[in-house]
Short mmCIF file of C-alpha atoms in Angstrom, two decimals:
data_model
loop_
_atom_site.label_atom_id
_atom_site.label_comp_id
_atom_site.label_asym_id
_atom_site.label_seq_id
_atom_site.Cartn_x
_atom_site.Cartn_y
_atom_site.Cartn_z
CA UNK A 23 -1.40 -7.87 6.26
CA UNK A 24 -4.45 -9.88 5.35
CA UNK A 25 -6.95 -10.04 2.55
CA UNK A 26 -9.78 -10.06 5.10
CA UNK A 27 -11.87 -6.90 4.77
CA UNK A 28 -9.03 -4.95 3.17
CA UNK A 29 -6.63 -5.98 5.93
CA UNK A 30 -8.82 -5.20 8.94
CA UNK A 31 -11.85 -7.01 10.24
CA UNK A 32 -13.38 -10.44 9.93
CA UNK A 33 -15.71 -11.93 7.34
CA UNK A 34 -15.95 -14.96 5.02
CA UNK A 35 -13.94 -17.24 7.27
CA UNK A 36 -11.54 -14.56 8.46
CA UNK A 37 -11.31 -14.59 12.24
CA UNK A 38 -8.89 -13.21 14.80
CA UNK A 39 -5.91 -15.50 15.11
CA UNK A 40 -6.64 -17.46 11.89
CA UNK A 41 -3.91 -16.47 9.45
CA UNK A 42 -4.52 -18.88 6.57
CA UNK A 43 -5.68 -15.94 4.42
CA UNK A 44 -2.81 -13.71 5.52
CA UNK A 45 -0.28 -12.27 3.12
CA UNK A 46 2.16 -11.29 5.86
CA UNK A 47 2.46 -11.26 9.59
CA UNK A 48 3.23 -8.89 12.43
CA UNK A 49 6.48 -10.16 13.91
CA UNK A 50 6.86 -7.75 16.85
CA UNK A 51 6.01 -9.32 20.19
CA UNK A 52 5.94 -8.01 23.71
CA UNK A 53 5.26 -10.43 26.58
CA UNK A 54 2.74 -9.57 29.25
CA UNK A 55 4.91 -8.76 32.25
CA UNK A 56 3.52 -5.62 33.89
CA UNK A 57 1.74 -5.38 37.23
CA UNK A 58 -1.64 -4.39 35.78
CA UNK A 59 -3.51 -4.24 32.48
CA UNK A 60 -3.15 -0.42 32.49
CA UNK A 61 0.61 -0.65 32.99
CA UNK A 62 0.92 -3.27 30.24
CA UNK A 63 -1.19 -1.19 27.84
CA UNK A 64 0.93 1.89 28.58
CA UNK A 65 4.17 -0.03 28.01
CA UNK A 66 2.99 -1.56 24.73
CA UNK A 67 1.48 1.63 23.28
CA UNK A 68 4.52 3.68 24.28
CA UNK A 69 6.86 1.16 22.65
CA UNK A 70 4.76 1.01 19.47
CA UNK A 71 4.50 4.80 19.41
CA UNK A 72 8.29 5.03 19.47
CA UNK A 73 8.73 2.36 16.81
CA UNK A 74 5.95 3.37 14.41
CA UNK A 75 5.55 7.14 14.87
CA UNK A 76 8.88 8.23 16.38
CA UNK A 77 7.03 8.99 19.60
CA UNK A 78 4.62 11.47 17.99
CA UNK A 79 1.42 9.63 18.89
CA UNK A 80 -1.01 12.13 20.45
CA UNK A 81 -2.32 11.65 23.97
CA UNK A 82 -5.88 11.17 22.72
CA UNK A 83 -4.84 8.52 20.18
CA UNK A 84 -2.73 6.76 22.83
CA UNK A 85 -5.76 6.59 25.10
CA UNK A 86 -8.00 5.13 22.37
CA UNK A 87 -5.39 2.49 21.53
CA UNK A 88 -4.75 1.64 25.19
CA UNK A 89 -8.50 1.16 25.77
CA UNK A 90 -8.77 -1.13 22.76
CA UNK A 91 -5.69 -3.05 23.93
CA UNK A 92 -7.19 -3.61 27.39
CA UNK A 93 -10.50 -4.82 25.89
CA UNK A 94 -8.64 -7.57 23.97
CA UNK A 95 -6.92 -8.90 27.11
CA UNK A 96 -6.27 -11.56 28.42
CA UNK A 97 -5.19 -12.53 24.85
CA UNK A 98 -2.00 -10.43 24.77
CA UNK A 99 -1.23 -11.39 21.15
CA UNK A 100 -4.66 -10.26 19.92
CA UNK A 101 -4.33 -7.09 22.00
CA UNK A 102 -0.94 -6.34 20.45
CA UNK A 103 -2.28 -6.89 16.92
CA UNK A 104 -5.18 -4.55 17.69
CA UNK A 105 -2.79 -1.84 18.95
CA UNK A 106 -0.60 -2.20 15.85
CA UNK A 107 -3.57 -1.98 13.51
CA UNK A 108 -4.95 1.09 15.28
CA UNK A 109 -1.61 2.91 15.17
CA UNK A 110 -1.55 2.32 11.41
CA UNK A 111 -4.78 4.34 11.14
CA UNK A 112 -3.47 7.42 12.96
CA UNK A 113 -2.33 10.66 11.28
CA UNK A 114 0.95 10.41 13.19
CA UNK A 115 1.81 7.17 11.38
CA UNK A 116 1.13 8.73 7.97
CA UNK A 117 3.13 11.93 8.44
CA UNK A 118 6.70 12.83 9.22
CA UNK A 119 5.97 15.97 11.20
CA UNK A 120 4.16 16.66 14.45
CA UNK A 121 0.39 16.62 13.99
CA UNK A 122 -1.27 19.67 15.52
CA UNK A 123 -5.02 19.31 15.85
CA UNK A 124 -6.80 22.66 15.71
CA UNK A 125 -10.27 21.31 16.40
CA UNK A 126 -11.63 23.43 13.55
CA UNK A 127 -13.09 22.35 10.24
CA UNK A 128 -11.02 22.77 7.13
CA UNK A 129 -11.90 25.51 4.72
CA UNK A 130 -13.84 24.42 1.68
CA UNK A 131 -12.01 24.26 -1.60
CA UNK A 132 -13.04 26.02 -4.76
CA UNK A 133 -13.19 24.28 -8.09
CA UNK A 134 -10.38 25.09 -10.47
CA UNK A 135 -11.29 26.59 -13.81
CA UNK A 136 -10.54 24.18 -16.64
CA UNK A 137 -7.64 25.19 -18.86
CA UNK A 138 -7.89 25.60 -22.61
CA UNK A 139 -5.23 22.92 -23.07
CA UNK A 140 -6.34 19.49 -24.32
CA UNK A 141 -6.57 16.73 -21.74
CA UNK A 142 -3.48 14.58 -21.33
CA UNK A 143 -3.03 11.58 -19.08
CA UNK A 144 -0.38 9.07 -18.18
CA UNK A 145 -1.71 5.56 -18.32
CA UNK A 146 0.00 2.80 -16.39
CA UNK A 147 -0.90 -0.75 -17.30
CA UNK A 148 -0.20 -3.35 -14.64
CA UNK A 149 0.41 -6.73 -16.24
CA UNK A 150 0.51 -9.69 -13.89
CA UNK A 151 3.20 -11.98 -15.16
CA UNK A 152 5.76 -11.50 -17.89
CA UNK A 153 5.68 -8.56 -20.25
CA UNK A 154 7.05 -9.24 -23.71
CA UNK A 155 8.51 -5.80 -24.35
CA UNK A 156 9.62 -6.77 -27.86
CA UNK A 157 5.95 -6.97 -28.87
CA UNK A 158 4.92 -3.68 -27.23
CA UNK A 159 6.87 -1.40 -29.58
CA UNK A 160 7.67 -3.16 -32.81
CA UNK A 161 9.67 -1.47 -35.57
CA UNK A 162 7.44 -0.74 -38.54
CA UNK A 163 8.98 1.65 -41.00
CA UNK A 164 12.43 3.03 -40.31
CA UNK A 165 14.48 5.42 -42.40
CA UNK A 166 18.06 4.86 -43.34
CA UNK A 167 19.83 1.85 -44.77
CA UNK A 168 18.73 -0.62 -42.08
CA UNK A 169 15.37 -2.44 -42.15
CA UNK A 170 14.53 -2.70 -38.44
CA UNK A 171 11.36 -4.73 -39.06
CA UNK A 172 13.38 -7.36 -40.96
CA UNK A 173 15.86 -7.53 -38.07
CA UNK A 174 12.91 -7.90 -35.66
CA UNK A 175 11.59 -10.83 -37.79
CA UNK A 176 14.96 -12.57 -37.70
CA UNK A 177 15.18 -12.29 -33.90
CA UNK A 178 11.53 -13.05 -33.01
CA UNK A 179 10.93 -15.68 -35.73
CA UNK A 180 7.66 -17.58 -35.07
CA UNK A 181 6.41 -15.18 -32.40
CA UNK A 182 6.94 -11.99 -34.43
CA UNK A 183 3.84 -9.93 -35.08
CA UNK A 184 2.87 -9.67 -38.77
CA UNK A 185 3.58 -6.20 -40.20
CA UNK A 186 -0.01 -5.79 -41.42
CA UNK A 187 -1.30 -6.18 -37.82
CA UNK A 188 0.86 -3.31 -36.51
CA UNK A 189 -0.34 0.23 -35.93
CA UNK A 190 2.00 3.01 -36.97
CA UNK A 191 2.88 5.64 -34.38
#
């Protein structure tokens, strides 16, 4: 939600509560109205767990988030932002099933043997701004009784690409 340190952290003028460099904001709020910090942390983390992970947040992750929430108090807004950010880093947020921690290391993977097929890739080009699709694929030489390049010239006029600059596909 911020361009500070990839969205988390503070550097180059990015500080907690200063949102001038933000590209969004966390709109959820929960007033401090519990009897103790522990009760408030439990209420907030439980509510966020329900909203953001469908209640699948593990006990150990809840405890880490509650501790971080309490450390940010008495600033309840900063504590809430911290809890939201931490929940976004949990496996429960990034999956749709129940996370079962085994406590064991994953097995190592083996390298796949390369195939004899030639390498092929899909390339996606992200253009910021308008994309003039009529100058991406321009008719060059078409068969039949219709000259598509001439029709292209009539439509595009001054901004048409010269035929000698085109590459045939």
